[in-house]
Amino acid sequence: MAKIFVLEDDRDIREVVEWILVYEDYEVVSFENVNDFMSRDIRELPDLFILDVMLPDGSGLEVCNQLRSESLQDHIPIIIMSAHASLEQVSTGCKADAFIQKPFELDFFLNKIRTSIHS
Amino acid sequence: MQSKNQQINALIELNDELENYFRNTIIPQLFVDANLILRKFTPPAMKQFKLHHQDIGKSITEIKDNFRFPTIIENIEHVIKTGELLEKEIQTIDMRWYQMNILPYLVQKEDKNNGVIITFVDITLRIRDLKEQEKLIMEHELLLDTISHDIKTPLTSLTLTIEMLKKTPEKGMIKFPALLEKIENGLHKIKGIVTDLTDSRKTDQHYKSVEELLDIEQVLEDVRLTLAPQILESKASIRWYITYSEILFVRRKLRSVLYNLISNSIKYRDKQRNPEIIIKTFTEDDFFVISVADNGRGINKEDTDKIFTKYERISHDVEGTGVGLHLVREIVNLSGGKIVVDSTPGNGTTFKIYLKNHQ
């Protein structure tokens, strides 16, 4: 069972995403801010990170860069989701495997996750 | 002999034309010759750069500080040397902006530059407008970005929840109430955004207002200019006796208050006499008071409350909307002040505006 870490501050999105992923037989751990995410057990490695950009105590792009700089997890795929108008602007901020723009369709979301995990 | 006289006359005529031209030019303009001697200037140049008639004949280097623009001598010398027109926007050290043109003054017979004509067009206001516009555009962009970002968040949870609801029959119905709650949350958030937007438009954007220290005479002068046609037509006399001239208030609002009161004094005049309007300022307790007194038709005691009611009109022989005094009272009350009316029918009315004195 693939494990996914989700970092999203909006409670509704976080919970629905979690339910969806659990239905799809993923194991999910969610975090609601950068601080929570950073204090997670660093030895536990997921198969995928899903990060929101605008967070109350920081940016998902910074988190993404930090993950990329740590050798232990620099190979783990990252999906960035953002409500920003310009995806290009967001995508220059870090080397993620996929960027998805909010709002997105469920199937599109699940497809991105599948391709990211299996590539 | 005759032809010499004719030549002299022709020269005098040409000189007159040139003098006339310089005297009647509404923009600051200078003529500096090839030896950098100031030869002529227009009256606006005199005013703008504080020049005196005695400065004519002086070297421009002696009076260069008047122009509050350090490189002016270099620029003039460059044009004299090259014969090329120089055009640029300059900011003087007193922070004003000018479009400065330095044109070579050509003497055709000798085919050489005999000096320069310098023209200054004041573009301070235009520059300020452009900056203001730029700021507005930025704010607008930022606002749009924020709105769409804020709406996309509930849209995301709504989209996902609805798609999940479609799948619930196959996945079991346990989550059904929780999913419905998510939909309600999403709708609630979008409604909140819309309310925020309309409220902020009502309060900040539409009535965006900054208090500043106002000189009441300036505001009155503004109002007098706005009402110039009505004043002329009604032969009204407006006088003010200002003992306290400074008040901290929103300019547009104070103007609106005074405009409505003075305009009413003219509208509701007594047809038997020319309107006379007297404006005074004084302080009373913590208030800055502006009184506007007229010799108009006056208001009956039972009508004094009605005049402030929106769309309510007492006299129907005069054009009006019934909004003016309502607006005046709103502005004054919202600022923490009050408005008092004292009127004798057939004699005239005095409005007293009490504004909180923050000083």
Coordinates of C-alpha atoms in Angstrom, one line a residue, chain B residues 53-307:
Chain B
H53 CA 14.2 92.0 -14.8
Q54 CA 17.7 92.8 -13.6
D55 CA 18.7 89.3 -14.4
I56 CA 18.5 90.0 -18.1
G57 CA 22.1 90.5 -19.3
K58 CA 23.5 88.3 -16.6
S59 CA 25.3 85.0 -17.3
I60 CA 23.1 82.0 -16.8
T61 CA 25.8 80.6 -14.6
E62 CA 25.1 83.3 -12.1
I63 CA 21.5 82.4 -11.8
K64 CA 21.6 78.7 -12.4
D65 CA 20.5 77.9 -8.8
N66 CA 17.1 79.5 -9.6
F67 CA 16.3 76.6 -11.9
R68 CA 16.8 74.0 -9.2
F69 CA 18.2 71.6 -11.8
P70 CA 22.0 71.1 -11.5
T71 CA 22.9 70.1 -15.1
I72 CA 21.1 72.9 -16.9
I73 CA 24.4 74.6 -17.9
E74 CA 25.9 71.4 -19.3
N75 CA 22.7 70.8 -21.3
I76 CA 22.7 74.3 -22.8
E77 CA 26.4 74.1 -23.7
H78 CA 25.8 70.8 -25.4
V79 CA 23.0 72.2 -27.6
I80 CA 25.0 75.2 -28.5
K81 CA 28.0 73.0 -29.5
T82 CA 26.0 70.3 -31.4
G83 CA 23.1 72.3 -32.7
E84 CA 20.9 69.3 -31.8
L85 CA 17.5 69.7 -30.1
L86 CA 17.5 68.4 -26.5
E87 CA 14.3 67.0 -25.0
K88 CA 14.0 65.5 -21.7
E89 CA 11.9 65.1 -18.6
I90 CA 13.6 66.6 -15.6
Q91 CA 12.9 66.6 -11.9
T92 CA 13.9 69.8 -10.1
I93 CA 15.3 69.6 -6.6
D94 CA 12.0 70.9 -5.3
M95 CA 10.5 67.6 -6.7
R96 CA 8.5 69.1 -9.6
W97 CA 8.6 67.5 -13.0
Y98 CA 9.2 69.4 -16.3
Q99 CA 9.3 68.5 -19.9
M100 CA 12.4 70.6 -20.8
N101 CA 13.2 71.4 -24.4
I102 CA 16.4 73.2 -25.4
L103 CA 16.2 74.3 -29.0
P104 CA 19.2 75.8 -30.8
Y105 CA 18.6 79.4 -31.9
L106 CA 19.8 79.5 -35.5
V107 CA 21.0 82.6 -37.2
Q108 CA 20.4 81.8 -40.8
K109 CA 22.8 84.3 -42.4
E110 CA 25.8 83.1 -40.5
D111 CA 24.5 79.5 -40.3
K112 CA 25.6 79.2 -36.7
N113 CA 24.0 78.7 -33.3
N114 CA 23.6 81.9 -31.6
G115 CA 22.2 80.5 -28.4
V116 CA 19.2 78.5 -27.2
I117 CA 15.5 78.7 -26.5
I118 CA 14.6 76.7 -23.4
T119 CA 11.0 75.7 -22.8
F120 CA 9.6 74.1 -19.6
V121 CA 6.3 72.4 -19.5
D122 CA 5.2 71.5 -16.0
I123 CA 4.2 67.9 -16.0
T124 CA 4.2 67.3 -12.2
L125 CA 0.4 66.6 -12.1
R126 CA 0.6 64.3 -15.1
I127 CA 3.4 62.3 -13.6
R128 CA 1.5 62.2 -10.3
D129 CA -1.6 61.0 -12.2
L130 CA 0.3 58.3 -14.0
K131 CA 1.8 57.1 -10.7
E132 CA -1.6 57.0 -9.1
Q133 CA -2.9 55.1 -12.1
E134 CA -0.1 52.6 -11.8
K135 CA -0.9 52.1 -8.2
L136 CA -4.5 51.6 -8.9
I137 CA -3.7 49.0 -11.6
M138 CA -1.5 47.2 -9.2
E139 CA -4.1 47.2 -6.5
H140 CA -6.7 46.0 -9.0
E141 CA -4.5 43.1 -10.2
L142 CA -3.7 42.2 -6.6
L143 CA -7.4 42.3 -5.7
L144 CA -8.3 40.0 -8.6
D145 CA -5.6 37.6 -7.7
T146 CA -6.7 37.5 -4.1
I147 CA -10.3 37.0 -5.0
S148 CA -9.7 34.2 -7.4
H149 CA -7.3 32.5 -5.1
D150 CA -9.8 32.7 -2.2
I151 CA -12.6 31.3 -4.3
K152 CA -10.6 28.5 -5.7
T153 CA -10.0 27.0 -2.3
P154 CA -13.7 26.3 -1.5
L155 CA -14.2 25.4 -5.2
T156 CA -11.6 22.7 -4.8
S157 CA -13.3 21.1 -1.8
L158 CA -16.7 21.4 -3.5
T159 CA -15.5 19.8 -6.7
L160 CA -13.8 16.9 -5.0
T161 CA -16.7 16.4 -2.5
I162 CA -19.4 16.3 -5.3
E163 CA -17.4 13.8 -7.3
M164 CA -16.9 11.7 -4.3
L165 CA -20.6 11.9 -3.5
K166 CA -21.3 10.5 -7.0
K167 CA -19.2 7.5 -6.1
T168 CA -20.6 6.9 -2.6
P169 CA -23.2 4.3 -3.7
E170 CA -20.3 2.0 -4.7
K171 CA -18.1 3.0 -1.8
G172 CA -20.7 2.9 0.9
M173 CA -22.8 5.6 2.4
I174 CA -21.0 6.1 5.8
K175 CA -19.3 9.3 4.7
F176 CA -22.5 10.8 3.3
P177 CA -23.3 13.3 6.1
A178 CA -19.7 14.4 6.4
L179 CA -19.6 15.0 2.6
L180 CA -22.7 17.1 2.8
E181 CA -21.2 19.1 5.6
K182 CA -18.2 19.8 3.3
I183 CA -20.5 21.1 0.6
E184 CA -22.2 23.4 3.1
N185 CA -18.8 24.7 4.3
G186 CA -17.7 25.4 0.7
L187 CA -20.9 27.4 0.0
H188 CA -20.5 29.2 3.2
K189 CA -17.0 30.2 2.4
I190 CA -17.9 31.5 -1.1
K191 CA -20.8 33.5 0.4
G192 CA -18.4 35.0 2.9
I193 CA -16.0 36.1 0.1
V194 CA -18.9 37.7 -1.7
T195 CA -20.0 39.5 1.4
D196 CA -16.5 40.7 2.1
L197 CA -16.2 42.0 -1.4
T198 CA -19.5 44.0 -1.4
D199 CA -18.9 45.3 2.1
S200 CA -15.4 46.4 1.4
R201 CA -16.6 48.1 -1.8
K202 CA -19.2 50.0 0.2
T203 CA -16.8 51.1 2.9
D204 CA -13.2 51.3 1.5
Q205 CA -13.3 51.5 -2.2
H206 CA -16.3 53.6 -3.0
Y207 CA -15.9 55.8 0.0
K208 CA -12.2 55.5 0.3
S209 CA -11.3 58.4 2.4
V210 CA -8.3 59.8 4.0
E211 CA -8.5 62.5 6.6
E212 CA -6.1 65.4 6.1
L213 CA -5.6 68.8 7.6
L214 CA -7.8 71.1 5.5
D215 CA -7.8 74.8 5.1
I216 CA -11.5 75.6 5.2
E217 CA -11.0 78.7 2.9
Q218 CA -9.5 76.5 0.2
V219 CA -12.5 74.2 0.4
L220 CA -14.9 77.1 0.3
E221 CA -13.1 78.5 -2.7
D222 CA -13.5 75.1 -4.4
V223 CA -17.2 75.1 -3.7
R224 CA -17.6 78.7 -4.9
L225 CA -16.0 77.7 -8.2
T226 CA -18.3 74.7 -8.5
L227 CA -21.3 76.8 -7.9
A228 CA -20.1 79.8 -10.0
P229 CA -23.0 79.6 -12.6
Q230 CA -25.7 79.5 -9.9
I231 CA -24.1 82.3 -7.9
L232 CA -23.9 84.5 -11.0
E233 CA -27.4 83.7 -12.1
S234 CA -29.0 84.3 -8.7
K235 CA -26.7 87.4 -8.0
A236 CA -25.8 85.7 -4.7
S237 CA -23.2 87.2 -2.4
I238 CA -21.1 84.8 -0.4
R239 CA -18.9 86.0 2.3
W240 CA -16.9 84.2 4.9
Y241 CA -15.3 85.1 8.2
I242 CA -12.9 82.4 9.1
T243 CA -11.4 82.6 12.6
Y244 CA -10.4 79.0 12.7
S245 CA -9.3 77.8 9.4
E246 CA -7.8 74.3 9.9
I247 CA -9.8 71.1 10.4
L248 CA -8.8 67.5 10.2
F249 CA -11.4 65.9 7.8
V250 CA -11.9 64.1 4.5
R251 CA -11.6 66.8 1.8
R252 CA -14.3 65.3 -0.5
K253 CA -16.7 65.0 2.4
L254 CA -16.3 68.5 3.7
R255 CA -16.6 69.8 0.2
S256 CA -19.8 67.9 -0.2
V257 CA -21.2 69.2 3.1
L258 CA -20.5 72.9 2.2
Y259 CA -21.6 72.4 -1.4
N260 CA -25.0 71.1 -0.4
L261 CA -25.6 73.8 2.2
I262 CA -24.5 76.7 0.0
S263 CA -26.3 75.3 -3.0
N264 CA -29.5 75.0 -0.9
S265 CA -29.2 78.5 0.3
I266 CA -29.2 79.7 -3.3
K267 CA -31.9 77.3 -4.4
Y268 CA -34.3 78.1 -1.6
R269 CA -33.8 81.8 -1.7
D270 CA -36.5 84.4 -1.2
K271 CA -37.4 85.7 -4.6
Q272 CA -37.9 89.2 -3.2
R273 CA -34.2 89.7 -2.5
N274 CA -30.7 88.6 -3.6
P275 CA -29.3 85.8 -1.7
E276 CA -26.8 86.6 1.0
I277 CA -24.8 83.8 2.5
I278 CA -22.5 84.2 5.4
I279 CA -20.1 81.5 6.5
K280 CA -18.3 81.6 9.8
T281 CA -16.1 79.2 11.8
F282 CA -15.6 79.1 15.5
T283 CA -15.0 76.5 18.2
E284 CA -17.4 75.4 20.9
D285 CA -16.3 72.9 23.5
D286 CA -14.6 70.1 21.6
F287 CA -16.1 71.0 18.3
F288 CA -15.0 73.0 15.3
V289 CA -18.2 74.7 14.1
I290 CA -19.0 75.9 10.7
S291 CA -22.1 78.0 10.3
V292 CA -23.8 78.7 7.0
A293 CA -26.4 81.5 7.3
D294 CA -28.7 82.7 4.5
N295 CA -31.5 85.2 4.0
G296 CA -33.6 82.6 2.2
R297 CA -37.3 81.6 2.6
G298 CA -36.7 79.7 5.8
I299 CA -38.1 76.4 7.0
N300 CA -41.2 75.9 9.1
K301 CA -40.6 74.4 12.5
E302 CA -42.6 71.2 11.7
D303 CA -40.5 70.6 8.6
T304 CA -37.0 70.9 10.2
D305 CA -36.7 67.1 10.8
K306 CA -38.1 66.2 7.4
I307 CA -35.4 68.1 5.5

